[in-house]
Short mmCIF file of C-alpha atoms in Angstrom, two decimals:
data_model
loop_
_atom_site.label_atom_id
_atom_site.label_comp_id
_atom_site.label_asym_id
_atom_site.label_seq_id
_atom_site.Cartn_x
_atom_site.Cartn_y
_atom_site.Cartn_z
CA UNK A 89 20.81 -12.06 -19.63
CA UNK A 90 20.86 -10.08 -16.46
CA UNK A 91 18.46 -7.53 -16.63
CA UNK A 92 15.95 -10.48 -17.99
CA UNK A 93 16.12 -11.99 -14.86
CA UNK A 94 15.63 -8.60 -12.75
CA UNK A 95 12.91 -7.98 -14.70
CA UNK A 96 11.35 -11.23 -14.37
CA UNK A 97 11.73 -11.06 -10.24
CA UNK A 98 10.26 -7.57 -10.25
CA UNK A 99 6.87 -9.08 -12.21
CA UNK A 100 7.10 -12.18 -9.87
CA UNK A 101 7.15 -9.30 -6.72
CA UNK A 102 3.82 -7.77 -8.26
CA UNK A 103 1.84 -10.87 -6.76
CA UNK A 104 2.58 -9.24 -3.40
CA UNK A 105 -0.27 -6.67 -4.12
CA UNK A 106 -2.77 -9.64 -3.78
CA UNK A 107 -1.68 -10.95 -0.45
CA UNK A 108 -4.12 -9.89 2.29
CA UNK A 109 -2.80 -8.76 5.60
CA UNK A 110 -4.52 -9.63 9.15
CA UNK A 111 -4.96 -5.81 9.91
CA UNK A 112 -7.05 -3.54 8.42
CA UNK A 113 -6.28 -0.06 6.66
CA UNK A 114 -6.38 2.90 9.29
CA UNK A 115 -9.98 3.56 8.07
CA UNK A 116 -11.00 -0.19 8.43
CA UNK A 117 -12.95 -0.12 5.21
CA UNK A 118 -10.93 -3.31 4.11
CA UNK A 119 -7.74 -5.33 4.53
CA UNK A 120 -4.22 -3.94 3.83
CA UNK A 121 -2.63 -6.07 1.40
CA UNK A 122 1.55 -6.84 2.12
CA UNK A 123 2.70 -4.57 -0.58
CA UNK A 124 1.21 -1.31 0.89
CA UNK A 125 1.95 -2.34 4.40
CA UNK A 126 5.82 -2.86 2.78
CA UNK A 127 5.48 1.03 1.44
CA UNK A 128 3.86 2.20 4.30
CA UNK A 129 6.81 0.34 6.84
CA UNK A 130 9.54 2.36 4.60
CA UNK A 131 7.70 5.32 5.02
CA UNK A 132 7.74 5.05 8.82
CA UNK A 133 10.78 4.22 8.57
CA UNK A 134 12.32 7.26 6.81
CA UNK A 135 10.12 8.98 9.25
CA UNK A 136 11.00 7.53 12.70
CA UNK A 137 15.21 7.51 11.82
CA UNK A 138 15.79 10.05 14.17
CA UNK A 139 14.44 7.90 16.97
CA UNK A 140 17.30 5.27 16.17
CA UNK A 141 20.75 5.31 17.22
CA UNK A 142 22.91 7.81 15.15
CA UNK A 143 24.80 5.75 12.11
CA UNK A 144 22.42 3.59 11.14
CA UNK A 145 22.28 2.82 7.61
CA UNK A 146 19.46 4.11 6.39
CA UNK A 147 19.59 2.42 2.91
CA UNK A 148 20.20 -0.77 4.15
CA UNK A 149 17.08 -0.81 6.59
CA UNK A 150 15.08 0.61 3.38
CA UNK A 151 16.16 -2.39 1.59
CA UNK A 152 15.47 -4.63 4.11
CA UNK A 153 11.67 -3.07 4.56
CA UNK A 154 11.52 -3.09 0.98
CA UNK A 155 12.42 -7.10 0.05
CA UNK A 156 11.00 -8.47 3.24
CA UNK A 157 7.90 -9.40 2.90
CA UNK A 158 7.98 -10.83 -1.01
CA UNK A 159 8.34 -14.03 0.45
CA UNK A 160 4.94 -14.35 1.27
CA UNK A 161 3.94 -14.25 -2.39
CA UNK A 162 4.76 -18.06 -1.89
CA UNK A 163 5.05 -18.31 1.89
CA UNK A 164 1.03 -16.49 3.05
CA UNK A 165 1.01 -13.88 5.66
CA UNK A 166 1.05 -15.77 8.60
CA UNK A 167 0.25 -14.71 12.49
CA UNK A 168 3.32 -16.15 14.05
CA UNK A 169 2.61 -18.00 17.43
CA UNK A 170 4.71 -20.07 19.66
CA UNK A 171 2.95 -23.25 17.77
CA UNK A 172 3.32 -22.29 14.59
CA UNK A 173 6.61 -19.96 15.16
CA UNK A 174 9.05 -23.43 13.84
CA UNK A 175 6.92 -23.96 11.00
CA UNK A 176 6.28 -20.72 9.57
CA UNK A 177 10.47 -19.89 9.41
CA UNK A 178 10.68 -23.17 7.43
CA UNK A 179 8.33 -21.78 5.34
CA UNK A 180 9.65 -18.58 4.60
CA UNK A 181 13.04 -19.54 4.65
CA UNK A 182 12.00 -21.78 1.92
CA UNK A 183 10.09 -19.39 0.21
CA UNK A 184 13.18 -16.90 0.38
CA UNK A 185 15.56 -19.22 -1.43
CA UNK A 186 13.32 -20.25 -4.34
CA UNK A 187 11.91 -16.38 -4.75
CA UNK A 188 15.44 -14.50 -4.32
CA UNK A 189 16.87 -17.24 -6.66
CA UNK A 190 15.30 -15.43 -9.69
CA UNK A 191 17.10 -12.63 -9.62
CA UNK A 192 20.82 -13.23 -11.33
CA UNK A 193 23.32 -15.08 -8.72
CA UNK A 194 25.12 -12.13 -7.53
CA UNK A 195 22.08 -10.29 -6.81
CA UNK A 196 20.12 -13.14 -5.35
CA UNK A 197 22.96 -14.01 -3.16
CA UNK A 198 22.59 -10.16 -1.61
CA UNK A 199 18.65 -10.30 -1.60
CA UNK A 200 18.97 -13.88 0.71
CA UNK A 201 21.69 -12.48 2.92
CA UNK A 202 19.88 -9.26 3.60
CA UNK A 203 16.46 -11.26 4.23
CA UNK A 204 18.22 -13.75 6.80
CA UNK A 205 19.79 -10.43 8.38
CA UNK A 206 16.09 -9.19 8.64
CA UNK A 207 15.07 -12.27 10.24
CA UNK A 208 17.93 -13.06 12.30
CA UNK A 209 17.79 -9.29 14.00
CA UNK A 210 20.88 -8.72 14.79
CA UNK A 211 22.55 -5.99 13.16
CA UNK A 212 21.39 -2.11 14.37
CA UNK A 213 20.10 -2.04 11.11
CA UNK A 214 17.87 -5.51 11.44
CA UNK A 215 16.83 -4.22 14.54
CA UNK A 216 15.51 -1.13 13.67
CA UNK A 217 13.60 -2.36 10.24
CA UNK A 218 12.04 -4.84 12.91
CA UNK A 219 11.25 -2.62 15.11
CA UNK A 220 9.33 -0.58 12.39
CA UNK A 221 7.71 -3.80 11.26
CA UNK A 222 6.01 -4.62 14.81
CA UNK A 223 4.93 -0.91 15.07
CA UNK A 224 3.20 -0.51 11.64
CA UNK A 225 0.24 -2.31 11.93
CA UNK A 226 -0.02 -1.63 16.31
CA UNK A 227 -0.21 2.42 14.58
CA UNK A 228 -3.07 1.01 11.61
CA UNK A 229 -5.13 -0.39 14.56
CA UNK A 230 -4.77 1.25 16.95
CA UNK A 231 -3.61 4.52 16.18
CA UNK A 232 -5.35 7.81 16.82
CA UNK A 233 -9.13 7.79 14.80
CA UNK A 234 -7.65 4.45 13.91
CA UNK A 235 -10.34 1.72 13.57
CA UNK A 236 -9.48 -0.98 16.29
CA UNK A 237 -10.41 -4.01 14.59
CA UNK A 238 -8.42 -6.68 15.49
CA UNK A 239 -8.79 -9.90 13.70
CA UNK A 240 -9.23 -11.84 16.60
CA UNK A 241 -9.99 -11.28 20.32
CA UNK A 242 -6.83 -9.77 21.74
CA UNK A 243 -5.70 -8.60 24.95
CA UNK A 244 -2.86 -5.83 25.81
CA UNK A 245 -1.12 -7.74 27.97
CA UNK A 246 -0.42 -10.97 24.71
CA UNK A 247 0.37 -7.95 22.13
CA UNK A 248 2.88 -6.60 24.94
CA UNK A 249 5.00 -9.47 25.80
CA UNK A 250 4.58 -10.04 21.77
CA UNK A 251 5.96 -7.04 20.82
CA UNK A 252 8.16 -5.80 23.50
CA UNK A 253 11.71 -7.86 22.31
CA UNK A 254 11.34 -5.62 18.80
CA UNK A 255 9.92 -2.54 20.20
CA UNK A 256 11.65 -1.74 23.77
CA UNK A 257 14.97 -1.32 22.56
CA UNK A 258 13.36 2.31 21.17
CA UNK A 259 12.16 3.90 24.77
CA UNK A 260 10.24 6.83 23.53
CA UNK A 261 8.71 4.62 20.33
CA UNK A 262 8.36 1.72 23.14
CA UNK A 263 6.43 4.11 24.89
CA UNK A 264 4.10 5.34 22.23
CA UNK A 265 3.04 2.09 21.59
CA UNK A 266 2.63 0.94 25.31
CA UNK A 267 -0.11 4.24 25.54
CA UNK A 268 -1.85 2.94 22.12
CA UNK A 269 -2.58 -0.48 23.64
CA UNK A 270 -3.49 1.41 27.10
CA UNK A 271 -6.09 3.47 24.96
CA UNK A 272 -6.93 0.21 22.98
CA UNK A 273 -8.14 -1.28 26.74
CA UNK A 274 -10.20 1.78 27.01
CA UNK A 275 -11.83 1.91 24.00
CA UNK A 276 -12.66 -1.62 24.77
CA UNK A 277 -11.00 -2.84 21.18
CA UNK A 278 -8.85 -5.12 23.53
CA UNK A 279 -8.94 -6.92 26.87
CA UNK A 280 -6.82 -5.75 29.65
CA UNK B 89 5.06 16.73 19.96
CA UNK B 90 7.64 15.73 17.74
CA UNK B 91 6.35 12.14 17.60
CA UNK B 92 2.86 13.07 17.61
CA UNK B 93 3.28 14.98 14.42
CA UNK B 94 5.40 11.66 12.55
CA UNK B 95 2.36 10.00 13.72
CA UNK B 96 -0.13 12.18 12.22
CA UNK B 97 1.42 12.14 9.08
CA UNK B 98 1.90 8.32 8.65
CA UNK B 99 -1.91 8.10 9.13
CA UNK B 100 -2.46 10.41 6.95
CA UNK B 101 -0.30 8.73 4.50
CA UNK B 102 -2.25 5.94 4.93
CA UNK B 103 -5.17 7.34 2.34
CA UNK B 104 -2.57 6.89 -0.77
CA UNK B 105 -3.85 2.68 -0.88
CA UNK B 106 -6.77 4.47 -1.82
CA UNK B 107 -5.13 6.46 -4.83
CA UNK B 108 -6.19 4.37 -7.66
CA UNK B 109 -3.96 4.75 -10.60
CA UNK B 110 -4.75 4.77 -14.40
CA UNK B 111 -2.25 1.17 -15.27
CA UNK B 112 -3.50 -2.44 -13.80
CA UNK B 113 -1.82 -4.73 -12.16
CA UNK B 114 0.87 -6.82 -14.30
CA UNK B 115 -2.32 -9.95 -14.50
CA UNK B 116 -4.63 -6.94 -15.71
CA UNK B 117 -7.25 -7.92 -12.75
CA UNK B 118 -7.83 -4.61 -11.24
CA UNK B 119 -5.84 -1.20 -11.31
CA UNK B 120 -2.82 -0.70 -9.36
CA UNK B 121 -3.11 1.96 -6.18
CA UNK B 122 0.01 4.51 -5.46
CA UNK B 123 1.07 3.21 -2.11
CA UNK B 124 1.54 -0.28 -4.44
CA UNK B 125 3.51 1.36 -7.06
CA UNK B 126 5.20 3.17 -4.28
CA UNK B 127 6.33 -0.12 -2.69
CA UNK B 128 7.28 -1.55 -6.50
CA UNK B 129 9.09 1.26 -7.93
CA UNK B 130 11.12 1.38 -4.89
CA UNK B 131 11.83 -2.22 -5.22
CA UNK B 132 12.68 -1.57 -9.00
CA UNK B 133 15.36 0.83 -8.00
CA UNK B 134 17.09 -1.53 -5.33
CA UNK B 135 17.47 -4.19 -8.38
CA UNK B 136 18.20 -2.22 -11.15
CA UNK B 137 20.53 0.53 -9.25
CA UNK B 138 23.51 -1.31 -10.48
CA UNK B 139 22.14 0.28 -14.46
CA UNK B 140 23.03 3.47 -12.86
CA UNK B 141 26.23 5.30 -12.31
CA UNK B 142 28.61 4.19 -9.52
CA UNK B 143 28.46 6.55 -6.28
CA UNK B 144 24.52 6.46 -6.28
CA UNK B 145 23.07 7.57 -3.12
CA UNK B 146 20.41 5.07 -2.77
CA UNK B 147 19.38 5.92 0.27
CA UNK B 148 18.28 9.33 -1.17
CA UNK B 149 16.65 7.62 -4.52
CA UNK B 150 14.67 5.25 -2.42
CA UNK B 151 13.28 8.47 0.36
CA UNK B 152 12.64 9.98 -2.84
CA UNK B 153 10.61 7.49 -4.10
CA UNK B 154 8.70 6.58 -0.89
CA UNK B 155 7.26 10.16 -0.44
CA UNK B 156 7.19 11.24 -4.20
CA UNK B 157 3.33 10.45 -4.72
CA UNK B 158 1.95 11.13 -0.94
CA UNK B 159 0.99 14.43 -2.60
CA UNK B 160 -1.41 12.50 -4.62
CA UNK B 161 -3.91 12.02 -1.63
CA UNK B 162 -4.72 15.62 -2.04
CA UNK B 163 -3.64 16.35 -5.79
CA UNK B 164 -5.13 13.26 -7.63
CA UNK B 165 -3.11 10.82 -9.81
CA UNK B 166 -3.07 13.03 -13.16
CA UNK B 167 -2.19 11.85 -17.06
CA UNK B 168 0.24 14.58 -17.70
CA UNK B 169 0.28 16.40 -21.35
CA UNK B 170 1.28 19.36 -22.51
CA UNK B 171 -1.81 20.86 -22.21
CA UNK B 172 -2.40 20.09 -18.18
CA UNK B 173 1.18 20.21 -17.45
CA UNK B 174 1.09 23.45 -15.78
CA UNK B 175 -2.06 22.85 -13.92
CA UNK B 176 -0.63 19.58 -12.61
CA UNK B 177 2.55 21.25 -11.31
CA UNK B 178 0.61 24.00 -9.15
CA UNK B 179 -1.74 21.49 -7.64
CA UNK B 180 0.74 19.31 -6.30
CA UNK B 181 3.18 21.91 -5.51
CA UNK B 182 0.52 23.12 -3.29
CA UNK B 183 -0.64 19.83 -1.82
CA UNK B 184 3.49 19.01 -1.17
CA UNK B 185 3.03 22.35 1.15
CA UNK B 186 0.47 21.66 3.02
CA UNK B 187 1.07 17.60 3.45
CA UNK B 188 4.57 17.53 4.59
CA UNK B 189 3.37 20.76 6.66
CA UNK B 190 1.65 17.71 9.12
CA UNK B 191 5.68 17.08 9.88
CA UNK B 192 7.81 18.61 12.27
CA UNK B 193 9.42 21.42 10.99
CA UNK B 194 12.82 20.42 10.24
CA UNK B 195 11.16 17.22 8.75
CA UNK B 196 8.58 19.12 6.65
CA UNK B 197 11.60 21.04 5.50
CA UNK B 198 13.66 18.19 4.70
CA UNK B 199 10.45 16.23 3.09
CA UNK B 200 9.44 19.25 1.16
CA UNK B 201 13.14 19.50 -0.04
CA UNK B 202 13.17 16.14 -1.14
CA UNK B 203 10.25 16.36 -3.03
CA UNK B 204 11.01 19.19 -4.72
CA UNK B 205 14.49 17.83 -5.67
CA UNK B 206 12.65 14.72 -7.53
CA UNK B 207 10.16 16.80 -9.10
CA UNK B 208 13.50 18.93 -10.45
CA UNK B 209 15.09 15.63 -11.82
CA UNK B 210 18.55 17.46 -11.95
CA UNK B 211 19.89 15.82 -9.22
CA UNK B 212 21.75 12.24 -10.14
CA UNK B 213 19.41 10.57 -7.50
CA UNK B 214 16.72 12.51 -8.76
CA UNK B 215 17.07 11.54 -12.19
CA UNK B 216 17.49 7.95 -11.24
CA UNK B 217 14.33 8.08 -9.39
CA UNK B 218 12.79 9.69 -12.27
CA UNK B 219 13.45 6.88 -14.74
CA UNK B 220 12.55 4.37 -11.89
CA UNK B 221 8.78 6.55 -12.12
CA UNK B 222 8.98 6.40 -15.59
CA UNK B 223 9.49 2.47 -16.56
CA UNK B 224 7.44 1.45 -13.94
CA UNK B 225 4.05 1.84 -15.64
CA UNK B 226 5.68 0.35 -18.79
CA UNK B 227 6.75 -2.82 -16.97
CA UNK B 228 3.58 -3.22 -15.32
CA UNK B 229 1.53 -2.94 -18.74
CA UNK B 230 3.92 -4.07 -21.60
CA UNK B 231 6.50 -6.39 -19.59
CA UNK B 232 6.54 -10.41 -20.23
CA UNK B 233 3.22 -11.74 -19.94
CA UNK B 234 1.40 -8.03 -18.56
CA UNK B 235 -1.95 -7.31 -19.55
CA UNK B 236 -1.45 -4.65 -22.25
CA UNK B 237 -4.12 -2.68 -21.00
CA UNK B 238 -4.03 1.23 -21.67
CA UNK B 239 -6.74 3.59 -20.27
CA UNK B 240 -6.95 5.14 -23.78
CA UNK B 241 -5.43 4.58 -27.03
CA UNK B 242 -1.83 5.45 -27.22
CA UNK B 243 1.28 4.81 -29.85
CA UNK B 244 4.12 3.74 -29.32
CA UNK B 245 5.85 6.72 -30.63
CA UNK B 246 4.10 9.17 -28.40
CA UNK B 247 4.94 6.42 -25.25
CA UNK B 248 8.81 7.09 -26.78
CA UNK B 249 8.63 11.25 -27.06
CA UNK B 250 7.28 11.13 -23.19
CA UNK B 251 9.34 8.37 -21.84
CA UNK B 252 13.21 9.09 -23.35
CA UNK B 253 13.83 12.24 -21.56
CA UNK B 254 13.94 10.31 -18.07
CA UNK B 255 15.35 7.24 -19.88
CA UNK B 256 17.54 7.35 -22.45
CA UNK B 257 20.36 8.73 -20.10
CA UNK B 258 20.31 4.83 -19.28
CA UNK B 259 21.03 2.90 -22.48
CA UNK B 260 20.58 -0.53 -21.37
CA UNK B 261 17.24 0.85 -20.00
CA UNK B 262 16.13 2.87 -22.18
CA UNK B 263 16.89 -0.08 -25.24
CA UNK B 264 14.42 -2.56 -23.34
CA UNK B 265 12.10 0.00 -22.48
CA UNK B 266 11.77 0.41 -26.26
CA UNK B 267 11.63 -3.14 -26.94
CA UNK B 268 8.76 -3.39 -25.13
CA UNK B 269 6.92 -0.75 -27.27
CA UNK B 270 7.78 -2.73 -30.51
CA UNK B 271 6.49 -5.79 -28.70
CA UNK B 272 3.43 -4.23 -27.76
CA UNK B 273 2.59 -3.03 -31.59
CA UNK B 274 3.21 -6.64 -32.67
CA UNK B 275 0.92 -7.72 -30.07
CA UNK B 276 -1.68 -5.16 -31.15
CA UNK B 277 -2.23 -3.11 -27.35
CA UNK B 278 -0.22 -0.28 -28.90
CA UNK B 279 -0.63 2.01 -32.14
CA UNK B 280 3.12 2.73 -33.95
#
């Protein structure tokens, strides 16, 4: 029955409250874990709309923000470099069809085309959910009275060639984040 | 600043994965925290919005549910009854004030709006939203294979008085909610 499977996906989706992030909360007294980071993301979301083009769809980037990161229940939050970029979308996309797959077939098909639309980051909406995504945890960090812990030595210049294909299409948000790494450099919680 | 004030809020926001709520996690390891149940009742409403009536604005439901318990960083996370009811209601009416006050004004307006729509439950977003709030909890404690763990003795019949006015305007809902109280007095974490 239908709602048996939904229900059985949304218990499945609970793990996500026990997979630990790389960044810290805004206090640093301890690690975010990826369903709090997938509120908070919505949240900025809602927030930051107006900073978007006009039309976006607004539910659908909510969606997006809101499925995105279950994967990693089997997948592990990973810190995508160009080594391990290959291997970690194998993963995921793995991950993706054997997660989404719980949910009945009409549903799951949805849930695995609006994931790969996340991923792929196309669509305005795809774009802007990303967008959000690469700011979130730059504002945890590094945000004002934010702790600056990074989980490994980092320098400006990495996170802004790293972040820059998601983030510049948004000038003023662009921005913003350009003057939190700037401040980062000075408050010697990265290298130049 | 416009975007200075978003900011300020979202880090302010950030203290709710510090709101620790009074149900545990579906294994029963450790209680659940409101930016968690934020994340998973918003989920909950993007798989189970096809139990609702057509013509849904789920874009509204899911703002709705991403802000509805930021109050909580200042108000608490309260066990309503009839006798605090009252109490409850003025403390977070004031804390919705003065947190959605950190927004710019059109956006504290809109926010506070929002808010105060959900809290009304009138709305057919509202009440959707509502019912999302309400089974979550119940999902989380009495669902397939949850822990069963209730911060104080309850029965099953008082769980049914307080849940059916958000639920029962959604049979199908409102049928398994209740099958999960029965299941939960034959499994001994519930009083009839």
């Amino acid at each position: 029955m239908s709602l048996n499977e939904q229900i059985a996906f949304l218990l499945h989706a609970d793990k996500l409250k026990n997979v630990v992030r790389k960044n810290k909360l805004v206090s640093g007294e301890r690690n975010e874990n990826s369903a709090e980071h997938s509120w908070h993301v919505s949240l900025q979301a809602v927030v930051l709309a107006g900073h978007a083009p006009e039309n976006l769809k607004l539910d659908t980037v909510l969606k997006m923000l809101t499925i995105h990161d279950i994967i990693e229940i089997q997948a592990g939050d990973h810190w995508v470099t160009e080594e391990n970029e290959t291997d970690v979308a194998t993963l995921e996309a793995a991950a993706a069809e054997e997660t989404f797959s719980l949910l009945p077939d009409n549903q799951a098909a949805e849930f695995k085309a609006l994931w790969a639309e996340f991923e792929a980051g196309d669509s305005p909406e795809a774009k802007f959910a990303n967008a959000m995504d690469a700011l979130h945890p730059m504002l945890q960090v590094f945000g004002p009275n934010a702790s600056g812990f990074c989980h490994q030595p980092l320098s400006a210049d990495f996170l802004r060639r790293k972040k820059a294909p998601r983030l510049a299409p948004y000038p003023d948000l662009w921005a913003y984040a350009q003057s939190l790494l700037d401040a980062a450099v000075r408050n010697g919680y990265l290298m130049p």
